[in-house]
Short mmCIF file of C-alpha atoms and ligand atoms in Angstrom, two decimals:
data_model
loop_
_atom_site.label_atom_id
_atom_site.label_comp_id
_atom_site.label_asym_id
_atom_site.label_seq_id
_atom_site.Cartn_x
_atom_site.Cartn_y
_atom_site.Cartn_z
CA MET A 154 108.82 104.68 114.63
CA SER A 155 110.90 103.97 117.73
CA ALA A 156 113.45 101.22 118.18
CA PRO A 157 112.94 98.75 121.02
CA SER A 158 114.61 100.21 124.07
CA THR A 159 115.32 97.36 126.43
CA SER A 160 117.21 94.14 127.14
CA THR A 161 118.85 91.65 124.80
CA VAL A 162 117.33 91.25 121.34
CA VAL A 163 116.57 87.71 120.26
CA ARG A 164 115.45 86.54 116.81
CA VAL A 165 112.26 84.49 116.53
CA PRO A 166 110.94 82.82 113.34
CA PHE A 167 107.96 84.78 111.99
CA THR A 168 105.59 81.81 112.13
CA GLU A 169 106.56 81.11 115.74
CA LEU A 170 105.85 84.70 116.76
CA GLN A 171 102.58 84.70 114.81
CA GLY A 172 101.56 81.45 116.50
CA LEU A 173 102.33 82.83 119.96
CA LEU A 174 100.33 86.01 119.25
CA GLN A 175 97.42 84.01 117.86
CA ALA A 176 97.37 81.85 121.00
CA ILE A 177 97.28 85.01 123.15
CA PHE A 178 94.37 86.45 121.16
CA GLN A 179 92.45 83.18 121.43
CA ARG A 180 93.27 82.84 125.13
CA HIS A 181 91.64 86.25 125.66
CA GLY A 182 88.42 85.55 123.80
CA CYS A 183 89.06 86.00 120.09
CA SER A 184 87.71 83.49 117.60
CA GLU A 185 90.29 81.53 115.63
CA ARG A 186 89.55 83.63 112.51
CA VAL A 187 89.97 86.99 114.28
CA ALA A 188 93.03 85.83 116.22
CA ARG A 189 94.74 84.66 113.02
CA VAL A 190 94.20 88.01 111.25
CA LEU A 191 95.33 90.12 114.23
CA ALA A 192 98.34 87.91 114.96
CA TYR A 193 99.53 88.13 111.36
CA ASN A 194 99.09 91.90 111.42
CA CYS A 195 100.95 92.40 114.71
CA ALA A 196 103.76 89.96 113.86
CA SER A 197 104.18 91.71 110.48
CA ALA A 198 104.57 95.09 112.23
CA GLN A 199 107.18 93.62 114.58
CA ARG A 200 108.98 91.97 111.63
CA ASP A 201 109.14 95.29 109.77
CA GLY A 202 110.39 97.22 112.81
CA ALA A 203 107.10 99.14 113.10
CA HIS A 204 107.57 99.04 116.86
CA SER A 205 104.77 101.37 117.91
CA HIS A 206 102.31 98.77 116.53
CA GLY A 207 104.15 95.49 117.02
CA VAL A 208 104.21 93.33 120.15
CA PHE A 209 104.24 96.55 122.20
CA ARG A 210 100.47 96.63 121.53
CA MET A 211 99.69 93.17 122.93
CA PRO A 212 99.00 94.21 126.56
CA GLY A 213 96.61 96.86 125.19
CA TYR A 214 94.79 94.32 123.03
CA VAL A 215 94.51 91.95 126.00
CA SER A 216 93.28 94.54 128.51
CA THR A 217 90.76 95.75 125.92
CA LEU A 218 89.45 92.24 125.25
CA ASN A 219 89.23 91.53 128.97
CA SER A 220 87.32 94.78 129.56
CA GLY A 221 84.53 93.68 127.22
CA TRP A 222 84.97 96.84 125.11
CA VAL A 223 85.57 94.96 121.87
CA ASP A 224 84.00 91.74 120.57
CA GLY A 225 86.79 89.35 119.62
CA GLN A 226 84.25 86.96 118.10
CA ALA A 227 82.32 89.51 116.03
CA THR A 228 80.99 88.43 112.66
CA PRO A 229 81.23 91.36 110.22
CA LYS A 230 78.22 92.05 108.00
CA VAL A 231 79.16 92.89 104.40
CA ASN A 232 76.79 94.95 102.23
CA ASP A 233 77.19 95.18 98.46
CA VAL A 234 75.61 98.62 98.12
CA ALA A 235 76.64 99.82 94.63
CA ALA A 236 78.89 99.13 91.65
CA GLY A 237 81.87 100.70 93.41
CA TYR A 238 80.80 100.65 97.03
CA VAL A 239 80.95 98.05 99.79
CA THR A 240 80.10 98.71 103.42
CA VAL A 241 80.89 96.53 106.41
CA ASP A 242 79.40 96.67 109.87
CA ALA A 243 82.25 95.21 111.92
CA ALA A 244 79.74 94.45 114.71
CA GLY A 245 81.90 95.96 117.42
CA GLY A 246 84.90 93.85 116.45
CA PHE A 247 88.26 94.66 114.89
CA ALA A 248 88.62 96.39 111.52
CA GLN A 249 91.15 94.00 109.96
CA PRO A 250 88.91 90.88 110.08
CA ALA A 251 86.15 93.07 108.58
CA LEU A 252 88.48 94.04 105.73
CA ALA A 253 89.45 90.38 105.30
CA VAL A 254 85.86 89.24 104.71
CA ALA A 255 85.05 92.09 102.29
CA ARG A 256 88.36 92.11 100.42
CA GLU A 257 87.51 89.77 97.55
CA LEU A 258 84.33 91.70 96.71
CA LEU A 259 86.19 95.03 96.97
CA VAL A 260 88.92 93.90 94.56
CA ALA A 261 86.38 92.47 92.09
CA LYS A 262 84.54 95.81 92.09
CA ALA A 263 87.74 97.82 91.67
CA ARG A 264 88.80 95.66 88.74
CA ASN A 265 85.36 95.95 87.18
CA ALA A 266 84.58 99.65 87.70
CA GLY A 267 88.16 100.93 87.96
CA ILE A 268 87.60 102.18 91.50
CA ALA A 269 85.84 100.89 94.60
CA VAL A 270 85.33 102.04 98.15
CA LEU A 271 85.17 99.97 101.32
CA ALA A 272 83.53 101.77 104.23
CA ILE A 273 83.92 99.97 107.57
CA HIS A 274 82.10 101.16 110.70
CA ASN A 275 81.44 99.91 114.22
CA SER A 276 85.09 98.81 114.19
CA HIS A 277 88.24 98.99 116.33
CA HIS A 278 91.64 99.67 114.72
CA PHE A 279 94.66 99.45 117.00
CA ALA A 280 97.35 98.73 114.43
CA ALA A 281 99.58 100.13 111.72
CA LEU A 282 97.67 100.98 108.55
CA TRP A 283 100.21 99.91 105.91
CA PRO A 284 99.32 96.17 106.25
CA ASP A 285 95.82 97.11 105.05
CA VAL A 286 97.03 98.75 101.80
CA GLU A 287 100.35 97.16 100.82
CA PRO A 288 98.81 93.83 99.63
CA PHE A 289 96.63 95.72 97.10
CA ALA A 290 99.73 97.22 95.47
CA GLU A 291 101.31 93.76 95.37
CA GLU A 292 98.32 92.83 93.17
CA GLY A 293 98.87 95.84 90.86
CA LEU A 294 96.24 98.09 92.49
CA VAL A 295 96.54 101.53 94.08
CA ALA A 296 95.09 101.84 97.59
CA LEU A 297 94.48 104.63 100.05
CA SER A 298 93.16 104.15 103.57
CA VAL A 299 92.31 106.37 106.50
CA VAL A 300 91.24 105.51 110.04
CA ASN A 301 90.37 107.80 112.92
CA SER A 302 91.35 107.01 116.50
CA MET A 303 90.74 108.67 119.89
CA THR A 304 90.74 112.32 120.94
CA CYS A 305 94.33 113.33 121.73
CA VAL A 306 95.23 115.94 119.08
CA VAL A 307 94.51 119.69 119.26
CA PRO A 308 93.28 121.03 115.89
CA HIS A 309 95.59 123.80 114.63
CA GLY A 310 94.53 127.10 116.19
CA ALA A 311 92.27 125.44 118.81
CA ARG A 312 92.72 125.16 122.55
CA LYS A 313 91.65 121.62 123.34
CA PRO A 314 92.14 118.15 121.82
CA LEU A 315 89.45 116.83 119.48
CA PHE A 316 90.98 114.82 116.61
CA GLY A 317 92.57 111.41 116.82
CA THR A 318 96.09 110.65 115.58
CA ASN A 319 94.27 109.71 112.33
CA PRO A 320 96.75 107.97 110.01
CA ILE A 321 96.75 107.96 106.21
CA ALA A 322 98.29 105.05 104.30
CA PHE A 323 98.91 104.84 100.56
CA ALA A 324 100.28 102.05 98.38
CA ALA A 325 101.03 101.91 94.66
CA PRO A 326 102.72 99.31 92.46
CA CYS A 327 106.17 100.10 91.08
CA ALA A 328 107.87 98.20 88.26
CA GLU A 329 110.84 96.04 89.34
CA HIS A 330 110.53 97.45 92.83
CA ASP A 331 108.66 96.91 96.08
CA PRO A 332 105.35 98.78 96.17
CA ILE A 333 105.61 102.46 97.07
CA VAL A 334 104.01 102.73 100.50
CA PHE A 335 103.70 105.46 103.04
CA ASP A 336 101.79 105.31 106.31
CA MET A 337 101.76 108.25 108.68
CA ALA A 338 99.83 109.62 111.60
CA THR A 339 98.51 113.14 110.96
CA SER A 340 99.67 114.04 114.48
CA ALA A 341 103.25 115.19 114.98
CA MET A 342 103.89 111.75 116.50
CA ALA A 343 101.93 108.53 116.84
CA HIS A 344 100.44 108.10 120.31
CA GLY A 345 102.26 104.75 120.50
CA ASP A 346 105.62 106.46 120.08
CA VAL A 347 104.79 108.91 122.88
CA GLN A 348 104.05 105.91 125.14
CA ILE A 349 107.31 104.24 124.11
CA ALA A 350 109.28 107.42 124.88
CA ALA A 351 107.55 107.74 128.26
CA ARG A 352 108.37 104.13 129.11
CA ALA A 353 112.03 104.69 128.14
CA GLY A 354 112.22 107.97 130.11
CA GLN A 355 113.13 109.91 126.94
CA GLN A 356 112.21 113.50 126.13
CA LEU A 357 110.52 114.26 122.81
CA PRO A 358 111.66 116.73 120.16
CA GLU A 359 110.05 120.16 120.45
CA GLY A 360 106.70 120.82 118.80
CA MET A 361 105.10 117.40 119.36
CA GLY A 362 102.57 118.27 122.04
CA VAL A 363 101.27 120.35 124.91
CA ASP A 364 100.74 119.75 128.62
CA ALA A 365 97.47 119.97 130.55
CA ASN A 366 97.75 123.79 130.55
CA GLY A 367 98.14 123.93 126.77
CA GLU A 368 101.85 124.85 127.07
CA LEU A 369 104.36 123.28 124.67
CA THR A 370 106.21 120.40 126.32
CA THR A 371 108.85 117.82 125.44
CA ASP A 372 107.78 115.56 128.33
CA PRO A 373 105.85 112.52 126.99
CA LEU A 374 104.20 111.96 130.37
CA ALA A 375 102.82 115.51 130.33
CA ILE A 376 101.28 114.77 126.92
CA LEU A 377 99.82 111.44 128.06
CA GLU A 378 98.54 112.68 131.41
CA GLY A 379 96.14 115.49 130.61
CA GLY A 380 98.07 117.02 127.71
CA ALA A 381 97.70 116.38 123.98
CA LEU A 382 99.54 116.00 120.70
CA LEU A 383 99.68 118.62 117.92
CA PRO A 384 99.01 117.92 114.24
CA PHE A 385 102.11 117.59 112.06
CA GLY A 386 102.83 120.61 109.85
CA GLY A 387 100.47 123.05 111.62
CA HIS A 388 97.34 123.90 109.65
CA LYS A 389 98.21 121.46 106.85
CA GLY A 390 98.34 118.33 109.02
CA SER A 391 95.31 119.62 110.88
CA ALA A 392 93.33 119.82 107.62
CA LEU A 393 94.35 116.26 106.74
CA SER A 394 93.30 115.07 110.19
CA MET A 395 89.93 116.77 109.69
CA MET A 396 89.63 114.98 106.34
CA VAL A 397 90.31 111.65 108.06
CA GLU A 398 87.51 112.32 110.57
CA LEU A 399 85.17 113.03 107.65
CA LEU A 400 86.13 110.02 105.54
CA ALA A 401 86.68 107.44 108.29
CA ALA A 402 83.76 108.44 110.53
CA ALA A 403 81.18 110.71 108.85
CA LEU A 404 81.25 108.81 105.55
CA THR A 405 81.35 105.29 107.01
CA GLY A 406 78.83 105.77 109.81
CA GLY A 407 81.56 105.26 112.43
CA HIS A 408 82.18 107.35 115.52
CA PHE A 409 84.24 110.52 115.39
CA SER A 410 87.34 110.27 117.59
CA TRP A 411 85.58 112.09 120.44
CA GLU A 412 82.23 110.30 120.22
CA PHE A 413 82.79 107.04 122.05
CA ASP A 414 82.85 106.69 125.81
CA TRP A 415 85.02 103.86 127.09
CA SER A 416 84.97 104.99 130.72
CA GLY A 417 82.71 102.04 131.66
CA HIS A 418 85.39 99.63 130.39
CA PRO A 419 88.56 100.11 132.45
CA GLY A 420 91.51 98.78 130.45
CA ALA A 421 89.92 99.59 127.07
CA LYS A 422 92.49 101.04 124.65
CA THR A 423 91.13 100.47 121.14
CA PRO A 424 89.36 103.36 119.36
CA TRP A 425 85.78 102.45 118.32
CA THR A 426 85.56 104.37 115.06
CA GLY A 427 85.61 103.64 111.31
CA GLN A 428 87.90 103.09 108.35
CA LEU A 429 87.74 103.93 104.66
CA ILE A 430 89.70 102.14 101.94
CA ILE A 431 89.72 103.32 98.32
CA VAL A 432 91.10 100.91 95.72
CA ILE A 433 91.89 101.99 92.15
CA ASP A 434 92.77 99.73 89.24
CA PRO A 435 95.39 101.70 87.27
CA HIS A 436 95.05 99.33 84.33
CA LYS A 437 91.84 101.15 83.39
CA ALA A 438 93.78 104.32 82.64
CA GLU A 439 97.43 103.73 81.96
CA GLY A 440 97.49 99.99 81.41
CA GLU A 441 100.81 98.46 82.38
CA ARG A 442 102.36 101.92 82.18
CA PHE A 443 101.37 103.00 85.69
CA ALA A 444 103.92 100.78 87.43
CA GLN A 445 106.53 101.88 84.89
CA ARG A 446 105.69 105.56 85.55
CA SER A 447 105.99 104.88 89.29
CA ARG A 448 109.44 103.50 88.64
CA GLU A 449 110.38 106.61 86.64
CA LEU A 450 109.26 108.80 89.52
CA VAL A 451 111.39 106.84 91.99
CA GLU A 452 114.40 107.07 89.67
CA GLN A 453 113.99 110.83 89.31
CA MET A 454 113.70 111.23 93.08
CA GLN A 455 116.88 109.22 93.47
CA ALA A 456 118.56 111.28 90.76
CA VAL A 457 118.00 114.44 92.78
CA GLY A 458 119.57 112.88 95.85
CA LEU A 459 116.87 110.91 97.62
CA THR A 460 118.43 108.00 99.48
CA ARG A 461 115.43 106.63 101.38
CA MET A 462 111.92 106.07 100.12
CA PRO A 463 109.03 105.80 102.58
CA GLY A 464 108.53 102.09 103.26
CA GLU A 465 112.15 101.29 102.44
CA ARG A 466 113.27 100.98 106.07
CA ARG A 467 110.50 98.47 106.66
CA TYR A 468 111.41 96.45 103.59
CA ARG A 469 115.03 96.34 104.76
CA GLU A 470 114.01 95.20 108.25
CA ARG A 471 111.74 92.59 106.67
CA GLU A 472 114.58 91.21 104.58
CA VAL A 473 116.77 90.82 107.66
CA ALA A 474 113.90 89.24 109.60
CA GLU A 475 113.29 86.75 106.80
CA GLU A 476 116.93 85.70 107.02
CA GLU A 477 117.48 85.85 110.77
CA GLY A 478 114.05 85.89 112.42
CA VAL A 479 111.98 88.71 113.87
CA ALA A 480 113.74 90.91 116.45
CA VAL A 481 112.05 90.85 119.87
CA THR A 482 113.65 91.68 123.20
CA GLU A 483 113.83 88.98 125.85
CA GLN A 484 111.73 91.22 128.04
CA GLU A 485 109.02 91.49 125.36
CA LEU A 486 109.06 87.72 124.83
CA GLN A 487 108.69 87.12 128.56
CA GLY A 488 105.78 89.61 128.61
CA LEU A 489 104.08 87.73 125.77
CA LYS A 490 104.43 84.41 127.58
CA GLU A 491 102.84 85.97 130.66
CA LEU A 492 99.89 87.14 128.54
CA LEU A 493 99.34 83.52 127.60
CA GLY A 494 98.58 82.98 131.29
P1 NDP B 1546 106.58 107.59 110.84
O1 NDP B 1546 106.67 109.05 111.08
O2 NDP B 1546 107.55 106.70 111.52
O3 NDP B 1546 106.67 107.27 109.29
C1 NDP B 1546 105.75 107.82 108.39
C2 NDP B 1546 106.08 107.43 106.98
O4 NDP B 1546 107.23 108.14 106.56
C3 NDP B 1546 106.43 105.95 106.81
O5 NDP B 1546 105.93 105.50 105.61
C4 NDP B 1546 107.95 105.93 106.85
O6 NDP B 1546 108.53 104.86 106.14
C5 NDP B 1546 108.26 107.26 106.18
N1 NDP B 1546 109.52 107.83 106.61
C6 NDP B 1546 109.97 107.99 107.88
N2 NDP B 1546 111.16 108.62 107.87
C7 NDP B 1546 111.47 108.86 106.58
C8 NDP B 1546 112.58 109.47 105.93
N3 NDP B 1546 113.60 109.97 106.60
N4 NDP B 1546 112.56 109.53 104.57
C9 NDP B 1546 111.53 109.03 103.86
N5 NDP B 1546 110.45 108.44 104.43
C10 NDP B 1546 110.43 108.37 105.77
O7 NDP B 1546 105.08 107.08 111.17
P2 NDP B 1546 104.09 107.62 112.28
O8 NDP B 1546 104.84 107.70 113.54
O9 NDP B 1546 103.39 108.83 111.79
O10 NDP B 1546 103.05 106.41 112.34
C11 NDP B 1546 103.49 105.17 112.86
C12 NDP B 1546 102.41 104.14 112.72
O11 NDP B 1546 101.35 104.42 113.61
C13 NDP B 1546 101.77 104.02 111.35
O12 NDP B 1546 101.89 102.68 110.93
C14 NDP B 1546 100.31 104.38 111.57
O13 NDP B 1546 99.40 103.68 110.76
C15 NDP B 1546 100.15 104.00 113.02
N6 NDP B 1546 99.01 104.68 113.62
C16 NDP B 1546 97.86 103.97 113.80
C17 NDP B 1546 96.75 104.58 114.32
C18 NDP B 1546 95.45 103.86 114.45
O14 NDP B 1546 94.48 104.47 114.85
N7 NDP B 1546 95.38 102.58 114.13
C19 NDP B 1546 96.78 105.99 114.74
C20 NDP B 1546 98.05 106.63 114.47
C21 NDP B 1546 99.13 105.98 113.94
P3 NDP B 1546 109.05 103.54 106.92
O15 NDP B 1546 107.81 102.81 107.31
O16 NDP B 1546 109.89 102.82 105.94
O17 NDP B 1546 109.83 104.02 108.10
O1 PYC B 1547 99.72 105.26 117.80
O2 PYC B 1547 98.39 106.98 117.64
C1 PYC B 1547 98.58 105.76 117.74
C2 PYC B 1547 97.42 104.85 117.77
C3 PYC B 1547 96.13 105.15 118.06
C4 PYC B 1547 95.41 103.99 117.95
C5 PYC B 1547 96.27 103.00 117.59
N1 PYC B 1547 97.49 103.55 117.46
#
């Protein structure tokens, strides 16, 4: 997560920002349904200070839509394949509208069987992953999601990039508390944060990536222009990234991070891959006790000195945004108005 780097920050009401983003998506070829889902997602990321996937992403969405790489009008096809299994062919569109159409069936199956899987393929995911899981925890469910992206990460011990930045997001209910949520790239840094650092002319901490010769570098431009990122935590992050490729691509029928070729679509930025979501109903096992046990865990973590839970920074930023409006720089706002054309 990087803070916005430029110009004066202004505060915009959430619904106003969402409306502006939706108008941009529609202006560049998205259906009303798709534009609404993506705008809510992107405005939520901006509201929560998830800057690598907030309004920073809008030029990338627009250039992708204009390149014809993604179908902004796609109608996802939902398949009810088994008691605990739903698949969706996103039809070359975005993953979040595909999740939206399959969500009710997924939740019904999870509540019935105790666990259900949603496997989305033929989809583009260009966003933060926590918005896909947090709402399940708000309904008392546990959710885990993985999505693979585009080749830019060198597997631990290898010489060349292969994996995507491949995030993992998890959400669980917690009694008298916001849901426990974490959402993290399995690369040492999200690609979006490398781009933000490059734009701001900032160096990166050591150990994030390598240059085109495979040498360690702290220069974000060297990583973006022919270099690559490293997994977080050496062989451990690398194994998790491998798992994401298996679950998000091999299991769903989506592309691995290296399998799609967007060279015929200049301006395309969105990875054409897959996404897996696993939803568990904890009431089947521990009844109401799960959320209470979550609370006990948080209390014990705090008792040993923990002062910041994953997700907590976002919740704090959200609270401020709900009071004062969503923080956007004047420069970003101007850029959004220009995208409206
Ligand atoms: P961060 O490293 O910023 O954060 C990872 C997680 O750790 C978050 O849940 C965060 O909580 C938590 N956290 C951060 N610092 C602390 C701390 N000091 N103590 C406790 N918890 C902490 O995320 P990444 O840079 O790895 O990923 C950023 C975003 O990029 C994610 O939303 C991810 O989904 C997205 N992404 C999307 C991809 C795609 O293909 N669609 C590919 C790769 C990344 P908090 O949120 O509260 O800061
Ligand atoms: O930040 O790594 C990233 C990313 C890839 C695709 C969307 N976001």
